[in-house]
Amino acid sequence: MELLVALHRCWEKQLSYCHATENVMIMKSSVPAVALIALVMSGAQAFVSVGIGNTHVTITGSAVMAKIYEVCEAVAETEGRDFKPTGSSAEEVLRACLGTATGEVSGGKFHTALNQIYMQNGFVDRDFMSSAPHHFNNEAFNEGRNLIIQGIAAIKANVRTDNLQSARETLGRVCHTLQDFYSHSNWVELGNKSPYANLIRPDLNIEKIADITMPTCSDCASGTCPNQLLPAILSGKYLTSGYMGLFSSDKPQGKCSHGGETDLSSTQNPRGGINKDEHQSHNAGLHNSAVNLASEATLNLLEDIRGAVGNKDYLRLMGIARSAVLAFVIDTTGSMSDDIAEAKRLAFSIIDSKKGTQDEPSEYILVPFNDPAFGPLIRTTDPDVMKTEISKLTASGGGDTPEMCLSALQLALTGAPSSSFIYVFTDAPPKDKYLEKTITALIRSTKSTVSYLITSFRRRKRALKASSEFQIYYDTALASGGQAIEVSKSSISQATDIIVDTSTSALVTILQCSRNPGRVENFPFLLDESVSNTTIYITGSSLTFNLRSPTGVTQSNTVEDGPLGTIQKVGNLQRIQLNGTEMGLWHIEMTTTNAYTIKVMGQSATTFIYEFVEEFKGPHPGIAPIDGRPSAGSPAKLLLTLSGEKGPETLELQEVALMEVSGVKVSNGTVEKMGGGDYLVTVKEVPQGEFVVLLKGKDKTFNSLFQRQTTTQMSQSKVTIKAIADSSMLPGEEFKLNFTVTTNGTGGTYTINARNDKDIPMTHPASLSLTSGGSAQGTVSLTPPANTVSGTDVTLTIEAEAPGGSDSNYAVLRLSVLSKVTDFTPPKCEIVSVKGTCYSSSCGSSNWEMSVSITDRNGTGIESISIQQGGGNFNQSTAEGDETMVMGLYEASCCSTSVTLSAVDKVGNVGRCSYTMKSSAGARLISMSLPLWASLLLYCFLRDAFSL
């Protein structure tokens, strides 16, 4: 009888589990339903990189936002709070996901992270235009799948080592290739209604690929036949894709073509093409199905990555994090004890005072330097770790004056998130001046702001000589939009207020300019309703100025506490904190001829991000970011994303211009609206010198005009460098990267420099010979040490300098080191038993629990087990006598009835257990997936281990 009862309960559990699994699948497929309908209904192009309508970007974007919404809900449930966005915009989802902490929330860094994913679509279509595997052309299914599998492994490894930008860039490329499978293959025509799981499962292979000698298509003279596939292909369920002939019309006999104007092979029998890239009358249904399957496949890919990295790291990967970052680069030589003490005091103060607010830093960066040592880069999201590490710093050594400052700054620039504020504490000039161009290139690439706190010039008898040796600091600070602050050691605590100002969320720059030599000039700037905590920074020696409000109230620099604000003077810095933010046009009237810089900053959710881009042709023309300075002699193009508290719909873009930093020239651009807050801006007359981007618009919510400006200086160049990294590096093996240098300027011998931030041994040509209008190729070879950790991110900077140093440009590439993966089997998660009674009328008064066993036999071992969905608690222990088996117990209130556990092995393979508890009349003990005796044995173990 007991056996029958147990069997009955087992059957009851099986039914319940099947129902739970069905619900989970419905839930997952229903999340993106609205997005999928929107994609299909518009009827625009879908499988192109970027543009108006549906594109690779919108397919990826819809899936990304749907998954973000789902994960934010799961995290909120785990934390016992609600997730209720006030609207559907990305900014409102971000605010709700970050929780209820006080303070401004800006979508700028969120959009930056998302664009690092989305913009890779342009790279794939531009840089890998003729690569069949990247687009699943020419029946290159195994090769295309390998790109996806290797990419997924790299993403997971990068996230584990906290190299999120590399992970995002790889994710963007993988999404593009994965989505092309559904448009370029015959998966849809074969009648498949679900994505092909084998593409993202390393333990499964591609099945039934049509042999190279097997004809696949019939002839289509019109090029618009609804289905050219041969009956034998359809009935036999053979997988094929179209051949693309960009440079030749040749293709294997009887094979389908890709089709389209750029496909030369489509003119050869069998003519036509089977791609579903565009919505046309002859393929509308197939196109719509391809879009839907590509979207669902992207969701499945994101779910796999989420399971491997966990909910919180997944959200960080997607850019869901507070925008403030605290980054210090600190000289630890013998004379720096006061500076180190102040940096420690400041770090502790910021951490303690901003805890629990939106201004609390989401990441902490610390890089010490001395001579000859520098580093390591310490990067953490844990404030207590930052406190511990900065407390370890002591002042010692430093016999000669110059120190390895720029080497340490290079680590900070490559390790910190883009658009970070980095502060360098030093009292010595740099010993590694040869890195100046590398630092400038990294500043431009990352758009980070670097400021220096330079305490008393050390061991220098003549200030003029000292000043010239420190000039690099002034130049790189200006290039980044930062300040070089000269201050005595006794007053450094006053100067560090600027760090407190910028260690906040939602920072925007309203005005920035520089004059050297200085001149009498009026600088207007516009403050809008959304701006708070406005601060003005003016650096220079013996400066005089007046500040004037929109209502005509004035205050001179000699009045420290006046009607408009409080002026704090320390060293060469004057910091003016406005008493309030009076909306309207303000003026700074400089009345001096000494050199000066001006910067006006505040907090506001209204901001923008940008990339300089170029257009490219091909089967899927589009735009892609420029790596380096824009090309001289051509109009400059920018892709700009506008962001506000309620999304871009409440903002009206009125003007975008390139403005000289040290001059008066302003070059206005023409604006093309791309949708979703994106704009393509073309500036025909680009300033000759260094410039920044100036934006003006109207906030329709407040009915007020606003002004924003970038901080990173940019200029054009007649030199370009192109380099394409198409794979990861292997530890202990040589990796070769080809690059091309082109010039439309002076011919001659161009000096080549290449550097990486991990000090990996490498070789490169010292120079290349170019003719005017010509190009030359070179190769950089790197060999990562055999013990390099898988997932390590290497930032490679390649620089080319024209004869005489008259012009230069750079390319910055992020490369990943990835160990070979041989374990392709995910851990196995089995539900052993479920126990509890849940009543829908009073969920808070009852609980339920689930016992699981998790194994990874013959694998790399279980790395982590986490609650992916569910508001309960999970405890685990290793099975006695079996290190490969983990026993776990999940306990939850009946108010949280669904759970998904993710078990991840050491290479990122994911196994899951999912269950939904149903209301029942009484308690029950249910066993499944194992024989009865084994289930009872496991239950006894769990009872003893967790005191059931």
PDB file of N, CA and C in Angstrom, residues 139 184-186 189 210-220 225-234 238 240-243 251-259 265-266 268-276:
ATOM      1  N   GLU A 139      26.135  27.519 -47.473  1.00  0.00           N
ATOM      2  CA  GLU A 139      25.988  26.286 -46.695  1.00  0.00           C
ATOM      3  C   GLU A 139      27.110  26.102 -45.664  1.00  0.00           C
ATOM      4  N   HIS A 184      18.833  33.504 -44.061  1.00  0.00           N
ATOM      5  CA  HIS A 184      19.651  33.038 -45.187  1.00  0.00           C
ATOM      6  C   HIS A 184      19.560  31.538 -45.436  1.00  0.00           C
ATOM      7  N   SER A 185      19.045  30.779 -44.473  1.00  0.00           N
ATOM      8  CA  SER A 185      18.906  29.334 -44.672  1.00  0.00           C
ATOM      9  C   SER A 185      17.455  29.009 -45.038  1.00  0.00           C
ATOM     10  N   ASN A 186      17.185  27.722 -45.204  1.00  0.00           N
ATOM     11  CA  ASN A 186      15.824  27.275 -45.510  1.00  0.00           C
ATOM     12  C   ASN A 186      15.118  26.716 -44.276  1.00  0.00           C
ATOM     13  N   GLU A 189      11.470  27.515 -44.482  1.00  0.00           N
ATOM     14  CA  GLU A 189      10.789  26.782 -45.546  1.00  0.00           C
ATOM     15  C   GLU A 189      10.587  25.315 -45.191  1.00  0.00           C
ATOM     16  N   ALA A 210      22.771  19.683 -46.631  1.00  0.00           N
ATOM     17  CA  ALA A 210      22.799  19.221 -48.017  1.00  0.00           C
ATOM     18  C   ALA A 210      24.242  19.073 -48.494  1.00  0.00           C
ATOM     19  N   ASP A 211      24.530  17.962 -49.133  1.00  0.00           N
ATOM     20  CA  ASP A 211      25.876  17.715 -49.634  1.00  0.00           C
ATOM     21  C   ASP A 211      26.209  18.708 -50.743  1.00  0.00           C
ATOM     22  N   ILE A 212      27.507  18.955 -50.932  1.00  0.00           N
ATOM     23  CA  ILE A 212      27.948  19.928 -51.936  1.00  0.00           C
ATOM     24  C   ILE A 212      27.493  19.539 -53.339  1.00  0.00           C
ATOM     25  N   THR A 213      27.270  18.252 -53.578  1.00  0.00           N
ATOM     26  CA  THR A 213      26.854  17.804 -54.910  1.00  0.00           C
ATOM     27  C   THR A 213      25.333  17.726 -55.045  1.00  0.00           C
ATOM     28  N   MET A 214      24.602  17.998 -53.991  1.00  0.00           N
ATOM     29  CA  MET A 214      23.153  17.861 -54.008  1.00  0.00           C
ATOM     30  C   MET A 214      22.499  19.152 -54.517  1.00  0.00           C
ATOM     31  N   PRO A 215      21.766  19.100 -55.643  1.00  0.00           N
ATOM     32  CA  PRO A 215      21.043  20.289 -56.107  1.00  0.00           C
ATOM     33  C   PRO A 215      19.984  20.692 -55.078  1.00  0.00           C
ATOM     34  N   THR A 216      19.789  21.983 -54.928  1.00  0.00           N
ATOM     35  CA  THR A 216      18.871  22.456 -53.879  1.00  0.00           C
ATOM     36  C   THR A 216      17.761  23.364 -54.395  1.00  0.00           C
ATOM     37  N   CYS A 217      17.963  24.011 -55.540  1.00  0.00           N
ATOM     38  CA  CYS A 217      16.981  24.991 -56.014  1.00  0.00           C
ATOM     39  C   CYS A 217      16.614  24.767 -57.470  1.00  0.00           C
ATOM     40  N   SER A 218      15.404  25.185 -57.805  1.00  0.00           N
ATOM     41  CA  SER A 218      14.971  25.258 -59.206  1.00  0.00           C
ATOM     42  C   SER A 218      15.242  26.662 -59.726  1.00  0.00           C
ATOM     43  N   ASP A 219      15.221  26.801 -61.043  1.00  0.00           N
ATOM     44  CA  ASP A 219      15.524  28.101 -61.650  1.00  0.00           C
ATOM     45  C   ASP A 219      14.357  29.063 -61.457  1.00  0.00           C
ATOM     46  N   CYS A 220      14.683  30.346 -61.246  1.00  0.00           N
ATOM     47  CA  CYS A 220      13.671  31.389 -61.094  1.00  0.00           C
ATOM     48  C   CYS A 220      14.099  32.579 -61.934  1.00  0.00           C
ATOM     49  N   CYS A 225      10.434  34.264 -57.118  1.00  0.00           N
ATOM     50  CA  CYS A 225       9.601  33.079 -56.948  1.00  0.00           C
ATOM     51  C   CYS A 225       9.360  32.827 -55.457  1.00  0.00           C
ATOM     52  N   PRO A 226       8.151  32.414 -55.081  1.00  0.00           N
ATOM     53  CA  PRO A 226       7.838  32.248 -53.656  1.00  0.00           C
ATOM     54  C   PRO A 226       8.607  31.116 -52.988  1.00  0.00           C
ATOM     55  N   ASN A 227       8.969  30.077 -53.743  1.00  0.00           N
ATOM     56  CA  ASN A 227       9.731  28.987 -53.129  1.00  0.00           C
ATOM     57  C   ASN A 227      10.456  28.222 -54.222  1.00  0.00           C
ATOM     58  N   GLN A 228      11.769  28.381 -54.297  1.00  0.00           N
ATOM     59  CA  GLN A 228      12.571  27.726 -55.320  1.00  0.00           C
ATOM     60  C   GLN A 228      13.124  26.375 -54.873  1.00  0.00           C
ATOM     61  N   LEU A 229      12.949  26.030 -53.633  1.00  0.00           N
ATOM     62  CA  LEU A 229      13.578  24.826 -53.098  1.00  0.00           C
ATOM     63  C   LEU A 229      13.008  23.573 -53.763  1.00  0.00           C
ATOM     64  N   LEU A 230      13.881  22.630 -54.083  1.00  0.00           N
ATOM     65  CA  LEU A 230      13.461  21.398 -54.741  1.00  0.00           C
ATOM     66  C   LEU A 230      12.671  20.518 -53.765  1.00  0.00           C
ATOM     67  N   PRO A 231      11.692  19.742 -54.266  1.00  0.00           N
ATOM     68  CA  PRO A 231      10.891  18.861 -53.401  1.00  0.00           C
ATOM     69  C   PRO A 231      11.742  17.903 -52.567  1.00  0.00           C
ATOM     70  N   ALA A 232      12.841  17.425 -53.140  1.00  0.00           N
ATOM     71  CA  ALA A 232      13.691  16.477 -52.407  1.00  0.00           C
ATOM     72  C   ALA A 232      14.316  17.134 -51.169  1.00  0.00           C
ATOM     73  N   ILE A 233      14.607  18.415 -51.269  1.00  0.00           N
ATOM     74  CA  ILE A 233      15.177  19.143 -50.138  1.00  0.00           C
ATOM     75  C   ILE A 233      14.126  19.299 -49.041  1.00  0.00           C
ATOM     76  N   LEU A 234      12.912  19.651 -49.454  1.00  0.00           N
ATOM     77  CA  LEU A 234      11.844  19.880 -48.477  1.00  0.00           C
ATOM     78  C   LEU A 234      11.407  18.576 -47.815  1.00  0.00           C
ATOM     79  N   TYR A 238      16.468  18.598 -45.651  1.00  0.00           N
ATOM     80  CA  TYR A 238      17.875  18.948 -45.761  1.00  0.00           C
ATOM     81  C   TYR A 238      18.067  20.451 -45.549  1.00  0.00           C
ATOM     82  N   THR A 240      19.961  23.914 -46.187  1.00  0.00           N
ATOM     83  CA  THR A 240      20.769  24.580 -47.201  1.00  0.00           C
ATOM     84  C   THR A 240      20.673  26.086 -47.007  1.00  0.00           C
ATOM     85  N   SER A 241      21.555  26.814 -47.677  1.00  0.00           N
ATOM     86  CA  SER A 241      21.484  28.276 -47.684  1.00  0.00           C
ATOM     87  C   SER A 241      21.964  28.780 -49.024  1.00  0.00           C
ATOM     88  N   GLY A 242      21.680  30.041 -49.315  1.00  0.00           N
ATOM     89  CA  GLY A 242      22.030  30.599 -50.606  1.00  0.00           C
ATOM     90  C   GLY A 242      23.511  30.926 -50.720  1.00  0.00           C
ATOM     91  N   TYR A 243      24.036  30.787 -51.931  1.00  0.00           N
ATOM     92  CA  TYR A 243      25.421  31.155 -52.205  1.00  0.00           C
ATOM     93  C   TYR A 243      25.477  32.627 -52.577  1.00  0.00           C
ATOM     94  N   LYS A 251      29.200  29.269 -58.629  1.00  0.00           N
ATOM     95  CA  LYS A 251      28.636  28.559 -57.489  1.00  0.00           C
ATOM     96  C   LYS A 251      28.516  27.088 -57.875  1.00  0.00           C
ATOM     97  N   PRO A 252      28.415  26.190 -56.896  1.00  0.00           N
ATOM     98  CA  PRO A 252      28.262  24.764 -57.230  1.00  0.00           C
ATOM     99  C   PRO A 252      26.987  24.528 -58.036  1.00  0.00           C
ATOM    100  N   GLN A 253      27.025  23.561 -58.893  1.00  0.00           N
ATOM    101  CA  GLN A 253      25.910  23.286 -59.789  1.00  0.00           C
ATOM    102  C   GLN A 253      24.635  22.950 -59.015  1.00  0.00           C
ATOM    103  N   GLY A 254      23.540  23.584 -59.417  1.00  0.00           N
ATOM    104  CA  GLY A 254      22.238  23.295 -58.848  1.00  0.00           C
ATOM    105  C   GLY A 254      21.964  23.958 -57.503  1.00  0.00           C
ATOM    106  N   LYS A 255      22.886  24.769 -57.007  1.00  0.00           N
ATOM    107  CA  LYS A 255      22.723  25.355 -55.676  1.00  0.00           C
ATOM    108  C   LYS A 255      21.931  26.659 -55.727  1.00  0.00           C
ATOM    109  N   CYS A 256      21.211  26.915 -54.627  1.00  0.00           N
ATOM    110  CA  CYS A 256      20.477  28.175 -54.479  1.00  0.00           C
ATOM    111  C   CYS A 256      21.453  29.335 -54.357  1.00  0.00           C
ATOM    112  N   SER A 257      20.998  30.492 -54.810  1.00  0.00           N
ATOM    113  CA  SER A 257      21.737  31.728 -54.583  1.00  0.00           C
ATOM    114  C   SER A 257      21.125  32.475 -53.414  1.00  0.00           C
ATOM    115  N   HIS A 258      21.912  33.395 -52.863  1.00  0.00           N
ATOM    116  CA  HIS A 258      21.391  34.297 -51.826  1.00  0.00           C
ATOM    117  C   HIS A 258      20.344  35.219 -52.431  1.00  0.00           C
ATOM    118  N   GLY A 259      20.689  35.826 -53.578  1.00  0.00           N
ATOM    119  CA  GLY A 259      19.771  36.723 -54.272  1.00  0.00           C
ATOM    120  C   GLY A 259      20.051  38.174 -53.951  1.00  0.00           C
ATOM    121  N   SER A 265      26.042  35.603 -58.282  1.00  0.00           N
ATOM    122  CA  SER A 265      25.699  34.204 -58.544  1.00  0.00           C
ATOM    123  C   SER A 265      24.219  34.039 -58.891  1.00  0.00           C
ATOM    124  N   SER A 266      23.384  35.027 -58.543  1.00  0.00           N
ATOM    125  CA  SER A 266      21.946  34.906 -58.778  1.00  0.00           C
ATOM    126  C   SER A 266      21.597  34.996 -60.260  1.00  0.00           C
ATOM    127  N   GLN A 268      23.211  33.137 -62.432  1.00  0.00           N
ATOM    128  CA  GLN A 268      23.553  31.819 -62.955  1.00  0.00           C
ATOM    129  C   GLN A 268      22.482  30.803 -62.547  1.00  0.00           C
ATOM    130  N   ASN A 269      22.172  29.899 -63.467  1.00  0.00           N
ATOM    131  CA  ASN A 269      21.150  28.881 -63.219  1.00  0.00           C
ATOM    132  C   ASN A 269      21.577  27.957 -62.067  1.00  0.00           C
ATOM    133  N   PRO A 270      20.711  27.720 -61.098  1.00  0.00           N
ATOM    134  CA  PRO A 270      19.367  28.276 -60.918  1.00  0.00           C
ATOM    135  C   PRO A 270      19.401  29.726 -60.434  1.00  0.00           C
ATOM    136  N   ARG A 271      18.681  30.580 -61.173  1.00  0.00           N
ATOM    137  CA  ARG A 271      18.655  32.006 -60.863  1.00  0.00           C
ATOM    138  C   ARG A 271      17.743  32.291 -59.670  1.00  0.00           C
ATOM    139  N   GLY A 272      17.762  33.564 -59.226  1.00  0.00           N
ATOM    140  CA  GLY A 272      16.912  33.978 -58.107  1.00  0.00           C
ATOM    141  C   GLY A 272      17.665  33.987 -56.800  1.00  0.00           C
ATOM    142  N   GLY A 273      16.962  33.690 -55.722  1.00  0.00           N
ATOM    143  CA  GLY A 273      17.603  33.699 -54.399  1.00  0.00           C
ATOM    144  C   GLY A 273      16.605  33.357 -53.309  1.00  0.00           C
ATOM    145  N   ILE A 274      17.107  32.855 -52.183  1.00  0.00           N
ATOM    146  CA  ILE A 274      16.201  32.398 -51.116  1.00  0.00           C
ATOM    147  C   ILE A 274      16.328  33.227 -49.839  1.00  0.00           C
ATOM    148  N   ASN A 275      17.049  34.358 -49.898  1.00  0.00           N
ATOM    149  CA  ASN A 275      17.158  35.142 -48.661  1.00  0.00           C
ATOM    150  C   ASN A 275      15.812  35.787 -48.329  1.00  0.00           C
ATOM    151  N   LYS A 276      15.616  35.998 -47.054  1.00  0.00           N
ATOM    152  CA  LYS A 276      14.381  36.617 -46.554  1.00  0.00           C
ATOM    153  C   LYS A 276      14.705  37.916 -45.819  1.00  0.00           C
TER     154      LYS A 276
END
